[in-house]
């Protein structure tokens, strides 16, 4: 399970990677932190909410799907890997208006964007910033996922066929 998350640990920055400490997929060598990923029922948007959740749970990041995916993997008796890239750090606020501009799958809702920007043109800088942070987080995540897939491919083929190397400059 790969995706974006909100940072709870103040030391994490946009693009940092966290692997769920309850992952059952072993043998990974990724440059990332390992720790708890808390799955919330809703968006944790403010630094105060993030600080309280960090204090109460000790989780490094928060998302909304990881626990469900972990549970399903356990039910199906398949290895689970939860990996998240930080999109918004612990000190950053997510404007609820910006969150209304995407659907539950993260797809942009163009009509909603236009409506919100007509009502509040001052949202535009926040929208650009959110896009920039999400893009940076997705670049980190895509490199990590590629490393996982490449490593799995090499393991599955016992090293007899090598997958293409990960090119860090394509990030």
Tab-separated table of C-alpha atoms in Angstrom:
chain	number	residue	atom	x	y	z
A	1	UNK	CA	0.000	0.000	0.000
A	2	UNK	CA	1.687	3.188	-1.145
A	3	UNK	CA	0.423	6.724	-0.877
A	4	UNK	CA	0.672	10.140	0.682
A	5	UNK	CA	0.343	11.001	4.347
A	6	UNK	CA	0.351	13.893	6.729
A	7	UNK	CA	3.396	14.246	8.926
A	8	UNK	CA	2.870	13.952	12.674
A	9	UNK	CA	6.502	13.726	13.794
A	10	UNK	CA	7.906	17.276	13.625
A	11	UNK	CA	11.231	15.983	12.287
A	12	UNK	CA	9.645	14.711	9.057
A	13	UNK	CA	9.637	16.910	5.962
A	14	UNK	CA	7.742	16.841	2.680
A	15	UNK	CA	8.910	13.871	0.626
A	16	UNK	CA	10.238	11.854	3.576
A	17	UNK	CA	9.245	8.193	3.448
A	18	UNK	CA	7.803	6.078	6.260
A	19	UNK	CA	7.331	2.314	6.228
A	20	UNK	CA	4.641	0.903	8.492
A	21	UNK	CA	6.291	-0.924	11.379
A	22	UNK	CA	3.599	-3.596	11.061
A	23	UNK	CA	4.555	-4.398	7.462
A	24	UNK	CA	5.150	-8.084	6.879
A	25	UNK	CA	7.138	-7.562	3.648
A	26	UNK	CA	10.769	-8.091	4.592
A	27	UNK	CA	14.185	-7.490	3.122
A	28	UNK	CA	13.738	-3.906	1.959
A	29	UNK	CA	16.659	-1.540	1.877
A	30	UNK	CA	15.070	1.874	1.462
A	31	UNK	CA	16.244	5.216	2.788
A	32	UNK	CA	13.302	5.884	5.054
A	33	UNK	CA	11.986	5.776	8.578
A	34	UNK	CA	10.079	2.826	9.990
A	35	UNK	CA	7.300	3.510	12.455
A	36	UNK	CA	3.616	3.612	13.146
A	37	UNK	CA	1.238	4.873	10.466
A	38	UNK	CA	-2.028	5.984	12.037
A	39	UNK	CA	-5.158	5.617	9.913
A	40	UNK	CA	-7.704	8.304	10.745
A	41	UNK	CA	-11.378	8.456	9.831
A	42	UNK	CA	-10.970	11.991	8.483
A	43	UNK	CA	-8.432	14.609	7.458
A	44	UNK	CA	-6.081	15.791	10.207
A	45	UNK	CA	-5.608	19.354	8.966
A	46	UNK	CA	-4.107	21.602	11.619
A	47	UNK	CA	-0.745	21.584	13.397
A	48	UNK	CA	-2.642	21.354	16.701
A	49	UNK	CA	-4.541	18.245	15.575
A	50	UNK	CA	-1.323	16.693	14.275
A	51	UNK	CA	0.564	17.439	17.513
A	52	UNK	CA	-2.221	15.922	19.632
A	53	UNK	CA	-2.338	12.783	17.478
A	54	UNK	CA	1.460	12.461	17.598
A	55	UNK	CA	1.413	12.839	21.386
A	56	UNK	CA	-1.474	10.361	21.815
A	57	UNK	CA	-0.350	7.667	19.364
A	58	UNK	CA	3.369	8.118	18.700
A	59	UNK	CA	2.608	7.576	15.000
A	60	UNK	CA	5.017	9.183	12.556
A	61	UNK	CA	2.379	9.933	9.908
A	62	UNK	CA	-1.377	9.817	9.385
A	63	UNK	CA	-3.367	8.540	6.442
A	64	UNK	CA	-6.860	7.167	5.915
A	65	UNK	CA	-6.281	3.768	4.259
A	66	UNK	CA	-3.251	1.918	5.617
A	67	UNK	CA	-4.980	0.058	8.461
A	68	UNK	CA	-7.703	-1.262	6.137
A	69	UNK	CA	-5.119	-2.494	3.617
A	70	UNK	CA	-3.045	-4.118	6.390
A	71	UNK	CA	-6.158	-5.881	7.721
A	72	UNK	CA	-7.117	-7.133	4.252
A	73	UNK	CA	-3.590	-8.450	3.630
A	74	UNK	CA	-3.750	-10.341	6.928
A	75	UNK	CA	-7.154	-11.811	6.024
A	76	UNK	CA	-5.823	-12.917	2.640
A	77	UNK	CA	-2.575	-14.165	4.208
A	78	UNK	CA	-0.372	-12.138	1.849
A	79	UNK	CA	2.635	-9.977	2.726
A	80	UNK	CA	1.840	-6.362	3.481
A	81	UNK	CA	3.946	-3.289	2.824
A	82	UNK	CA	2.694	0.084	3.961
A	83	UNK	CA	4.795	2.944	2.631
A	84	UNK	CA	3.853	6.609	2.792
A	85	UNK	CA	5.465	9.820	1.607
A	86	UNK	CA	4.886	12.941	3.670
A	87	UNK	CA	2.840	15.483	1.704
A	88	UNK	CA	2.268	17.983	4.510
A	89	UNK	CA	4.546	18.274	7.516
A	90	UNK	CA	3.410	18.458	11.128
A	91	UNK	CA	3.607	22.253	11.174
A	92	UNK	CA	1.590	22.822	7.997
A	93	UNK	CA	-2.133	23.518	7.866
A	94	UNK	CA	-4.357	22.036	5.180
A	95	UNK	CA	-7.008	24.558	4.181
A	96	UNK	CA	-10.384	22.755	4.099
A	97	UNK	CA	-11.264	24.642	0.905
A	98	UNK	CA	-8.239	23.081	-0.815
A	99	UNK	CA	-9.275	19.643	0.381
A	100	UNK	CA	-12.722	20.071	-1.199
A	101	UNK	CA	-11.015	20.403	-4.578
A	102	UNK	CA	-10.292	16.673	-4.799
A	103	UNK	CA	-12.528	13.651	-4.483
A	104	UNK	CA	-12.008	10.747	-2.106
A	105	UNK	CA	-9.631	9.114	-4.621
A	106	UNK	CA	-7.481	12.231	-4.853
A	107	UNK	CA	-8.698	13.217	-8.304
A	108	UNK	CA	-8.971	16.936	-8.938
A	109	UNK	CA	-12.472	18.372	-9.276
A	110	UNK	CA	-12.021	21.212	-11.838
A	111	UNK	CA	-15.462	22.746	-11.315
A	112	UNK	CA	-14.890	22.854	-7.552
A	113	UNK	CA	-11.510	24.518	-8.091
A	114	UNK	CA	-13.042	27.219	-10.278
A	115	UNK	CA	-15.903	27.796	-7.845
A	116	UNK	CA	-13.575	28.058	-4.837
A	117	UNK	CA	-11.145	30.347	-6.666
A	118	UNK	CA	-13.990	32.631	-7.787
A	119	UNK	CA	-15.128	32.918	-4.161
A	120	UNK	CA	-11.612	33.121	-2.704
A	121	UNK	CA	-8.893	34.035	-5.234
A	122	UNK	CA	-6.414	34.192	-2.355
A	123	UNK	CA	-6.495	30.353	-2.328
A	124	UNK	CA	-4.351	30.226	-5.452
A	125	UNK	CA	-0.945	30.431	-3.663
A	126	UNK	CA	-2.036	27.668	-1.266
A	127	UNK	CA	-3.200	25.560	-4.176
A	128	UNK	CA	0.177	25.947	-5.910
A	129	UNK	CA	1.991	25.124	-2.668
A	130	UNK	CA	-0.146	22.024	-2.066
A	131	UNK	CA	0.530	20.889	-5.645
A	132	UNK	CA	4.260	21.426	-5.191
A	133	UNK	CA	4.350	19.461	-1.919
A	134	UNK	CA	2.256	16.618	-3.349
A	135	UNK	CA	4.473	16.440	-6.439
A	136	UNK	CA	7.638	16.245	-4.320
A	137	UNK	CA	6.098	13.542	-2.125
A	138	UNK	CA	4.948	11.558	-5.164
A	139	UNK	CA	8.450	11.718	-6.694
A	140	UNK	CA	9.932	10.219	-3.511
A	141	UNK	CA	7.197	7.614	-3.352
A	142	UNK	CA	7.558	6.601	-6.993
A	143	UNK	CA	11.314	6.050	-6.577
A	144	UNK	CA	10.690	3.908	-3.497
A	145	UNK	CA	7.989	1.855	-5.220
A	146	UNK	CA	10.269	1.316	-8.185
A	147	UNK	CA	13.016	0.080	-5.840
A	148	UNK	CA	10.561	-2.318	-4.171
A	149	UNK	CA	9.367	-3.678	-7.515
A	150	UNK	CA	12.908	-3.984	-8.878
A	151	UNK	CA	14.074	-5.754	-5.726
A	152	UNK	CA	11.083	-8.115	-5.832
A	153	UNK	CA	11.715	-8.835	-9.504
A	154	UNK	CA	15.358	-9.652	-8.834
A	155	UNK	CA	14.387	-11.917	-5.938
A	156	UNK	CA	11.730	-13.675	-8.012
A	157	UNK	CA	14.188	-14.340	-10.823
A	158	UNK	CA	16.975	-15.347	-8.393
A	159	UNK	CA	19.167	-12.623	-9.772
A	160	UNK	CA	19.459	-14.297	-13.197
A	161	UNK	CA	17.824	-11.369	-14.944
A	162	UNK	CA	18.361	-7.852	-13.793
A	163	UNK	CA	15.770	-5.135	-13.932
A	164	UNK	CA	16.815	-1.666	-15.043
A	165	UNK	CA	18.524	0.362	-12.303
A	166	UNK	CA	16.691	3.185	-10.591
A	167	UNK	CA	17.844	6.491	-12.061
A	168	UNK	CA	17.768	9.056	-9.259
A	169	UNK	CA	17.996	11.931	-11.752
A	170	UNK	CA	14.517	11.152	-13.068
A	171	UNK	CA	12.970	12.207	-9.759
